[in-house]
Amino acid sequence: MERLIKNAFLVEESGAFFSDVLVRDGKIAAIGKNLSGAGEVIDAGGLTLLPAFVDLHCHFRDPGYTHKEDIESGCRAAAKGGYTAVNLMANTNPVCSDMETVRYVRQKAQQFGLVDVHQCVSVTKNFDGRTIDHLKSLDETVRLISEDGKGVMSNLVMAQAMEIAREKGLTVLSHAEDMELSPIDYRLAENIATVQHIHLAQYLGARLHMCHVSTKEAMEEIIQAKKAGAPVTCEVAPHHLWFCDSDYRVNPPIRAKEDREFLIRSIQNGYVDAIATDHAPHTQKDKENGAPGMVGLETAFAVCYTRLVRERGLPLTLLSRLLSAAPARILGLNKGRLLPGYDADFALVDEKREWKVQAADFASKGKNSPFDGICLQGKVVQTIKAGKTTWQE
């Protein structure tokens, strides 16, 4: 099957240019001017073509909490937001601690064909904080492990898990939180756990990815580790780049203006590897009862485009690296670039479009968003996966 996209302004991490894109059998076959093809032609005049986005950090709540989100609604929300690949956390019911649950999630996602889904496995079995033998039986479809929603409280257990991860080629995702310190100070809880996990990764040579970094001190530790050549990558969340001094409940919390500005400077200086949503759907009742988290897949691009590109003057090529190329590399996917041979996954966006977030219209079951009612610039108008449209305005 062939498909030709004409008159597009292409933006990816290596540059920006006007070009046509020829898609054949789900891959990018050619990029150039005045291309011709045998199939459908999309005229993208006036729109920007980006590599589709890859989210390293999502919660789809399936199995076990499908009243909040399920695989189908999560995939539809992702497609509407310009995503064609997501990495799901393990805090489901049952906790994803085995290949049976991994296969359930992946097979269910494949039924819809909207998004490529990777399922994390928990660092400790059923989040018990101790047992790690299940990691030895994971097959090659699992590439990342995470105790997201909890911090691994034992340094010994984390070290043992990192040793297994190193041997199996896995990346450990750290939800950096010393939960014994959380009742005292969430900032201290994140900072202490960040230091511990970085030193363990350095000592053991295990690949470590720091999730939703939110404090200046934690980012400073990551920067020093990167300068020292440690195998550490990191992500920040859109809401930590937008809000400050807000009491909207997320974990880690919305921080001070100084933290937000330092995260943005760290992006400018090339120390942040990815932007990940931490998409966390909740019912209205659960939010009223204090459940932390917000949905983010359908607003992430516009939030980051408005804050970083329009307001701060960062290049869209950099945002493309953060949303597409770098997270794809961390996940080991053939996505995130506009080059022949890569998956034909695209997000067509209207950079000029101004729009108001209407949470009631989200494809996600979750409507819990502090962006509800906020005006943003930059709108995803079409998402294409393997050459086929998965969402269109």
Short mmCIF file of C-alpha atoms in Angstrom, two decimals:
data_model
loop_
_atom_site.label_atom_id
_atom_site.label_comp_id
_atom_site.label_asym_id
_atom_site.label_seq_id
_atom_site.Cartn_x
_atom_site.Cartn_y
_atom_site.Cartn_z
CA MET A 1 0.00 0.00 0.00
CA GLU A 2 1.25 3.46 -0.93
CA ARG A 3 0.25 6.86 0.39
CA LEU A 4 1.69 10.23 -0.55
CA ILE A 5 1.74 13.32 1.65
CA LYS A 6 2.29 16.47 -0.41
CA ASN A 7 3.28 20.04 0.43
CA ALA A 8 4.13 19.40 4.08
CA PHE A 9 6.45 21.38 6.31
CA LEU A 10 8.46 18.59 7.91
CA VAL A 11 9.97 19.06 11.36
CA GLU A 12 12.04 16.47 13.20
CA GLU A 13 15.05 16.53 15.51
CA SER A 14 17.59 17.06 12.72
CA GLY A 15 15.90 19.98 10.98
CA ALA A 16 12.87 21.53 9.29
CA PHE A 17 12.12 21.66 5.56
CA PHE A 18 9.35 21.53 2.97
CA SER A 19 8.99 18.12 1.35
CA ASP A 20 6.73 15.33 0.19
CA VAL A 21 6.66 11.99 1.98
CA LEU A 22 6.02 8.67 0.25
CA VAL A 23 4.74 5.84 2.42
CA ARG A 24 4.92 2.23 1.34
CA ASP A 25 3.85 -0.80 3.40
CA GLY A 26 3.76 1.16 6.64
CA LYS A 27 7.28 2.60 6.31
CA ILE A 28 8.70 5.86 5.00
CA ALA A 29 9.83 4.97 1.48
CA ALA A 30 11.11 8.35 0.32
CA ILE A 31 11.31 12.01 1.31
CA GLY A 32 11.80 14.68 -1.35
CA LYS A 33 10.14 17.22 -3.59
CA ASN A 34 7.77 16.38 -6.43
CA LEU A 35 7.37 12.75 -5.41
CA SER A 36 4.68 10.59 -7.02
CA GLY A 37 2.87 7.51 -5.77
CA ALA A 38 0.18 5.06 -6.72
CA GLY A 39 -2.09 5.45 -3.69
CA GLU A 40 -4.03 8.11 -1.80
CA VAL A 41 -2.63 11.65 -1.76
CA ILE A 42 -2.91 13.89 1.30
CA ASP A 43 -2.39 17.59 0.67
CA ALA A 44 -0.84 18.93 3.87
CA GLY A 45 -0.50 22.50 2.66
CA GLY A 46 -0.37 24.90 5.62
CA LEU A 47 0.25 22.12 8.15
CA THR A 48 3.36 20.86 9.90
CA LEU A 49 4.26 17.17 9.71
CA LEU A 50 6.00 15.82 12.82
CA PRO A 51 7.00 12.28 13.70
CA ALA A 52 4.15 10.93 15.82
CA PHE A 53 4.73 11.18 19.55
CA VAL A 54 5.93 8.44 21.90
CA ASP A 55 4.87 8.54 25.56
CA LEU A 56 7.17 6.79 28.03
CA HIS A 57 4.76 7.13 30.95
CA CYS A 58 1.03 6.32 30.84
CA HIS A 59 -1.62 4.67 32.98
CA PHE A 60 -4.46 2.96 31.10
CA ARG A 61 -5.90 1.25 34.24
CA ASP A 62 -6.57 -2.02 32.43
CA PRO A 63 -6.89 -4.63 33.91
CA GLY A 64 -8.77 -3.86 37.07
CA TYR A 65 -9.79 -0.19 36.95
CA THR A 66 -11.54 0.06 33.60
CA HIS A 67 -14.15 2.45 35.02
CA LYS A 68 -11.29 5.00 34.94
CA GLU A 69 -9.77 4.01 31.59
CA ASP A 70 -9.42 0.93 29.43
CA ILE A 71 -7.14 -0.03 26.60
CA GLU A 72 -9.53 1.20 23.92
CA SER A 73 -10.28 4.59 25.46
CA GLY A 74 -6.62 5.11 26.33
CA CYS A 75 -5.55 4.30 22.78
CA ARG A 76 -8.17 6.66 21.36
CA ALA A 77 -6.96 9.44 23.64
CA ALA A 78 -3.38 8.77 22.57
CA ALA A 79 -4.27 8.84 18.87
CA LYS A 80 -6.20 12.09 19.32
CA GLY A 81 -3.12 13.59 20.95
CA GLY A 82 -0.79 12.62 18.10
CA TYR A 83 0.71 9.51 19.76
CA THR A 84 1.31 6.16 18.09
CA ALA A 85 3.28 4.48 20.90
CA VAL A 86 2.87 4.46 24.67
CA ASN A 87 4.53 2.77 27.63
CA LEU A 88 2.08 1.66 30.31
CA MET A 89 2.79 1.45 34.02
CA ALA A 90 2.26 -1.69 36.07
CA ASN A 91 -0.06 -0.40 38.83
CA THR A 92 -3.12 -2.26 37.57
CA ASN A 93 -5.18 -4.94 39.31
CA PRO A 94 -3.64 -7.45 39.26
CA VAL A 95 -0.29 -5.66 39.29
CA CYS A 96 1.53 -6.40 36.04
CA SER A 97 4.20 -8.72 37.40
CA ASP A 98 4.04 -11.53 34.82
CA MET A 99 3.99 -12.23 31.12
CA GLU A 100 0.33 -13.28 31.21
CA THR A 101 -0.74 -9.73 32.07
CA VAL A 102 1.71 -8.28 29.54
CA ARG A 103 0.22 -10.45 26.80
CA TYR A 104 -3.33 -9.51 27.83
CA VAL A 105 -2.57 -5.79 27.47
CA ARG A 106 -0.65 -6.10 24.21
CA GLN A 107 -3.20 -8.36 22.55
CA LYS A 108 -6.05 -6.08 23.56
CA ALA A 109 -4.23 -3.05 22.13
CA GLN A 110 -3.50 -4.89 18.89
CA GLN A 111 -7.24 -5.45 18.39
CA PHE A 112 -7.71 -1.71 17.92
CA GLY A 113 -4.53 -1.00 15.96
CA LEU A 114 -4.41 2.64 17.03
CA VAL A 115 -1.25 2.68 19.15
CA ASP A 116 1.73 0.39 19.72
CA VAL A 117 1.59 -0.45 23.42
CA HIS A 118 4.51 -1.46 25.60
CA GLN A 119 3.63 -2.77 29.04
CA CYS A 120 6.00 -2.25 31.97
CA VAL A 121 6.46 -5.00 34.53
CA SER A 122 6.74 -4.11 38.21
CA VAL A 123 10.21 -4.09 39.76
CA THR A 124 8.96 -6.18 42.70
CA LYS A 125 6.26 -8.83 42.38
CA ASN A 126 2.84 -7.35 43.12
CA PHE A 127 4.62 -4.29 44.55
CA ASP A 128 5.55 -6.29 47.64
CA GLY A 129 8.85 -4.40 47.91
CA ARG A 130 10.95 -7.58 48.18
CA THR A 131 10.45 -10.23 45.50
CA ILE A 132 12.28 -9.85 42.17
CA ASP A 133 12.58 -13.43 40.88
CA HIS A 134 9.76 -12.78 38.37
CA LEU A 135 12.12 -10.46 36.44
CA LYS A 136 14.20 -13.46 35.37
CA SER A 137 11.29 -14.94 33.39
CA LEU A 138 10.48 -11.87 31.29
CA ASP A 139 10.78 -12.30 27.54
CA GLU A 140 12.13 -9.87 24.96
CA THR A 141 8.82 -8.00 24.57
CA VAL A 142 9.44 -6.35 27.95
CA ARG A 143 12.01 -3.58 27.73
CA LEU A 144 11.35 -1.47 30.81
CA ILE A 145 10.45 -2.19 34.43
CA SER A 146 8.99 0.25 36.92
CA GLU A 147 7.46 0.42 40.38
CA ASP A 148 5.55 3.52 39.33
CA GLY A 149 3.09 4.71 41.92
CA LYS A 150 5.47 3.51 44.60
CA GLY A 151 9.14 3.98 45.35
CA VAL A 152 11.34 0.89 45.79
CA MET A 153 12.15 1.39 49.47
CA SER A 154 15.06 -1.03 49.81
CA ASN A 155 18.36 -0.08 48.20
CA LEU A 156 19.37 -3.75 48.31
CA VAL A 157 16.25 -4.81 46.43
CA MET A 158 16.73 -2.06 43.85
CA ALA A 159 20.38 -3.06 43.42
CA GLN A 160 19.41 -6.71 42.89
CA ALA A 161 16.74 -5.67 40.37
CA MET A 162 19.24 -3.49 38.53
CA GLU A 163 21.65 -6.42 38.27
CA ILE A 164 18.95 -8.54 36.62
CA ALA A 165 17.97 -5.60 34.39
CA ARG A 166 21.58 -5.14 33.26
CA GLU A 167 21.90 -8.84 32.41
CA LYS A 168 18.62 -8.86 30.46
CA GLY A 169 19.12 -5.48 28.75
CA LEU A 170 16.20 -3.84 30.56
CA THR A 171 15.88 -0.19 31.54
CA VAL A 172 14.76 0.56 35.10
CA LEU A 173 12.26 3.41 35.40
CA SER A 174 12.48 5.16 38.75
CA HIS A 175 9.49 6.73 40.45
CA ALA A 176 11.85 8.56 42.78
CA GLU A 177 10.10 8.76 46.13
CA ASP A 178 11.28 7.73 49.57
CA MET A 179 7.82 7.08 50.95
CA GLU A 180 9.04 7.15 54.55
CA LEU A 181 9.95 10.79 53.95
CA SER A 182 6.83 11.71 51.93
CA PRO A 183 4.76 12.58 55.03
CA ILE A 184 7.51 14.98 56.08
CA ASP A 185 8.39 16.58 52.74
CA TYR A 186 7.64 15.40 49.18
CA ARG A 187 10.61 17.40 47.88
CA LEU A 188 13.05 15.64 50.19
CA ALA A 189 11.44 12.30 49.30
CA GLU A 190 12.13 12.84 45.58
CA ASN A 191 15.61 14.25 46.04
CA ILE A 192 16.87 11.49 48.34
CA ALA A 193 15.52 8.68 46.14
CA THR A 194 16.98 10.32 43.04
CA VAL A 195 20.47 10.34 44.54
CA GLN A 196 20.18 6.74 45.72
CA HIS A 197 19.01 5.36 42.39
CA ILE A 198 21.60 7.28 40.39
CA HIS A 199 24.46 5.99 42.55
CA LEU A 200 23.17 2.42 42.28
CA ALA A 201 22.95 2.68 38.49
CA GLN A 202 26.45 4.14 38.30
CA TYR A 203 27.89 1.41 40.48
CA LEU A 204 26.10 -1.46 38.73
CA GLY A 205 26.17 -0.15 35.16
CA ALA A 206 22.40 -0.50 34.81
CA ARG A 207 20.34 1.71 32.51
CA LEU A 208 18.21 4.05 34.62
CA HIS A 209 15.43 6.39 33.52
CA MET A 210 14.19 8.99 36.00
CA CYS A 211 10.46 9.59 35.68
CA HIS A 212 8.61 12.92 36.07
CA VAL A 213 11.55 14.88 37.50
CA SER A 214 10.06 17.88 39.29
CA THR A 215 12.60 19.53 41.60
CA LYS A 216 15.62 21.68 40.86
CA GLU A 217 17.77 19.55 43.18
CA ALA A 218 16.79 16.26 41.52
CA MET A 219 17.54 17.67 38.08
CA GLU A 220 20.91 18.97 39.29
CA GLU A 221 21.81 15.46 40.46
CA ILE A 222 20.82 14.03 37.07
CA ILE A 223 22.88 16.64 35.24
CA GLN A 224 25.96 15.80 37.29
CA ALA A 225 25.41 12.09 36.65
CA LYS A 226 25.12 12.70 32.90
CA LYS A 227 28.33 14.74 32.92
CA ALA A 228 30.03 11.84 34.70
CA GLY A 229 28.89 9.45 31.96
CA ALA A 230 26.31 7.56 34.04
CA PRO A 231 23.73 5.49 32.08
CA VAL A 232 20.90 7.82 33.14
CA THR A 233 18.10 9.43 31.15
CA CYS A 234 15.20 11.51 32.40
CA GLU A 235 11.77 12.86 31.57
CA VAL A 236 9.70 15.82 32.68
CA ALA A 237 5.91 16.16 32.54
CA PRO A 238 3.99 18.92 30.72
CA HIS A 239 2.15 19.97 33.88
CA HIS A 240 5.43 20.58 35.69
CA LEU A 241 6.47 22.86 32.83
CA TRP A 242 3.22 24.82 32.93
CA PHE A 243 2.04 25.19 36.53
CA CYS A 244 3.78 26.37 39.67
CA ASP A 245 2.58 26.85 43.24
CA SER A 246 -0.65 25.00 42.44
CA ASP A 247 -2.53 22.76 44.85
CA TYR A 248 -3.88 20.52 42.06
CA ARG A 249 -2.93 17.07 43.31
CA VAL A 250 -0.38 15.15 41.26
CA ASN A 251 2.53 12.99 42.38
CA PRO A 252 5.17 14.37 42.39
CA PRO A 253 3.46 17.64 43.30
CA ILE A 254 3.40 20.85 41.30
CA ARG A 255 6.51 22.65 42.50
CA ALA A 256 7.64 26.26 42.89
CA LYS A 257 8.38 28.71 40.08
CA GLU A 258 12.13 28.22 40.65
CA ASP A 259 11.76 24.50 39.96
CA ARG A 260 9.68 25.04 36.83
CA GLU A 261 12.17 27.53 35.42
CA PHE A 262 15.10 25.23 36.14
CA LEU A 263 13.37 22.35 34.32
CA ILE A 264 12.84 24.57 31.29
CA ARG A 265 16.48 25.73 31.35
CA SER A 266 17.54 22.08 31.59
CA ILE A 267 15.53 21.39 28.44
CA GLN A 268 17.21 24.33 26.71
CA ASN A 269 20.62 23.05 27.75
CA GLY A 270 19.99 19.52 26.46
CA TYR A 271 19.85 17.65 29.76
CA VAL A 272 16.24 16.47 29.51
CA ASP A 273 15.73 13.43 27.30
CA ALA A 274 11.97 13.25 27.01
CA ILE A 275 8.64 14.80 27.86
CA ALA A 276 6.18 12.20 29.14
CA THR A 277 2.58 12.81 30.18
CA ASP A 278 2.13 10.58 33.25
CA HIS A 279 -1.43 10.27 31.90
CA ALA A 280 -3.41 9.21 34.99
CA PRO A 281 -7.21 8.98 34.58
CA HIS A 282 -9.44 9.16 37.66
CA THR A 283 -13.15 9.45 38.26
CA GLN A 284 -14.48 12.71 39.63
CA LYS A 285 -15.24 11.00 42.94
CA ASP A 286 -11.68 9.66 43.25
CA LYS A 287 -10.25 13.12 42.57
CA GLU A 288 -12.54 14.62 45.19
CA ASN A 289 -11.21 12.00 47.61
CA GLY A 290 -7.62 13.09 46.92
CA ALA A 291 -6.39 10.71 44.21
CA PRO A 292 -3.23 12.20 42.62
CA GLY A 293 -2.92 12.50 38.87
CA MET A 294 -4.27 14.06 35.70
CA VAL A 295 -4.91 13.04 32.12
CA GLY A 296 -2.49 14.48 29.60
CA LEU A 297 -2.34 12.69 26.26
CA GLU A 298 -4.76 15.03 24.48
CA THR A 299 -3.17 18.27 25.69
CA ALA A 300 0.55 17.43 25.87
CA PHE A 301 1.63 18.71 22.47
CA ALA A 302 -0.27 22.00 22.73
CA VAL A 303 0.88 22.62 26.32
CA CYS A 304 4.52 22.07 25.36
CA TYR A 305 4.25 23.94 22.07
CA THR A 306 2.63 26.94 23.78
CA ARG A 307 5.02 27.04 26.74
CA LEU A 308 8.31 26.08 25.09
CA VAL A 309 8.05 27.11 21.44
CA ARG A 310 5.70 30.10 21.41
CA GLU A 311 6.54 31.61 24.79
CA ARG A 312 10.18 30.62 25.29
CA GLY A 313 11.36 30.50 21.69
CA LEU A 314 12.71 26.95 21.76
CA PRO A 315 12.93 25.33 18.32
CA LEU A 316 10.21 22.90 17.30
CA THR A 317 13.01 20.53 16.29
CA LEU A 318 13.94 20.25 19.98
CA LEU A 319 10.33 19.60 20.99
CA SER A 320 10.19 16.87 18.33
CA ARG A 321 13.23 15.20 19.87
CA LEU A 322 11.64 15.31 23.34
CA LEU A 323 8.25 14.00 22.24
CA SER A 324 9.30 11.57 19.51
CA ALA A 325 12.90 10.68 18.68
CA ALA A 326 14.43 10.36 22.14
CA PRO A 327 11.57 8.44 23.82
CA ALA A 328 11.51 6.10 20.79
CA ARG A 329 15.21 5.43 21.27
CA ILE A 330 14.74 4.74 24.98
CA LEU A 331 11.97 2.26 24.13
CA GLY A 332 13.97 0.75 21.26
CA LEU A 333 11.38 1.60 18.61
CA ASN A 334 11.84 2.29 14.90
CA LYS A 335 9.89 5.52 15.31
CA GLY A 336 10.34 9.21 15.98
CA ARG A 337 12.29 10.27 12.86
CA LEU A 338 11.33 11.42 9.38
CA LEU A 339 13.80 9.26 7.49
CA PRO A 340 13.40 6.45 4.94
CA GLY A 341 13.01 3.09 6.65
CA TYR A 342 11.34 4.42 9.79
CA ASP A 343 7.73 3.65 10.68
CA ALA A 344 5.35 5.93 8.81
CA ASP A 345 3.93 7.44 12.01
CA PHE A 346 3.05 11.13 11.79
CA ALA A 347 1.25 13.91 13.60
CA LEU A 348 -0.09 16.65 11.36
CA VAL A 349 -0.41 19.84 13.39
CA ASP A 350 -1.74 23.32 12.80
CA GLU A 351 0.79 25.58 14.50
CA LYS A 352 -1.43 28.65 14.11
CA ARG A 353 -4.53 27.16 15.71
CA GLU A 354 -5.62 28.61 19.04
CA TRP A 355 -8.07 26.48 21.01
CA LYS A 356 -9.60 26.12 24.44
CA VAL A 357 -9.26 22.83 26.29
CA GLN A 358 -12.66 21.22 26.87
CA ALA A 359 -12.12 18.22 29.14
CA ALA A 360 -15.69 17.03 28.58
CA ASP A 361 -14.74 16.33 24.94
CA PHE A 362 -11.71 14.15 25.74
CA ALA A 363 -11.59 10.70 24.18
CA SER A 364 -10.19 9.49 27.51
CA LYS A 365 -12.65 8.36 30.15
CA GLY A 366 -10.71 10.60 32.51
CA LYS A 367 -11.76 14.25 32.52
CA ASN A 368 -9.44 15.20 35.38
CA SER A 369 -7.34 18.00 33.89
CA PRO A 370 -6.25 21.33 35.38
CA PHE A 371 -5.93 22.53 31.78
CA ASP A 372 -9.71 22.49 31.35
CA GLY A 373 -10.71 25.92 30.06
CA ILE A 374 -7.14 27.07 29.30
CA CYS A 375 -6.38 28.48 25.83
CA LEU A 376 -3.46 26.86 24.02
CA GLN A 377 -1.80 27.18 20.63
CA GLY A 378 -0.91 24.36 18.26
CA LYS A 379 -3.42 21.62 17.46
CA VAL A 380 -3.02 18.04 16.29
CA VAL A 381 -5.47 17.67 13.38
CA GLN A 382 -4.53 14.20 12.10
CA THR A 383 -2.58 11.20 13.38
CA ILE A 384 -1.18 8.58 11.01
CA LYS A 385 0.23 5.21 12.08
CA ALA A 386 1.98 2.92 9.60
CA GLY A 387 0.56 5.09 6.83
CA LYS A 388 -3.06 4.79 8.02
CA THR A 389 -5.10 7.52 9.68
CA THR A 390 -5.92 6.67 13.30
CA TRP A 391 -7.49 10.00 14.19
CA GLN A 392 -8.61 13.03 12.22
CA GLU A 393 -10.33 16.19 13.32
#
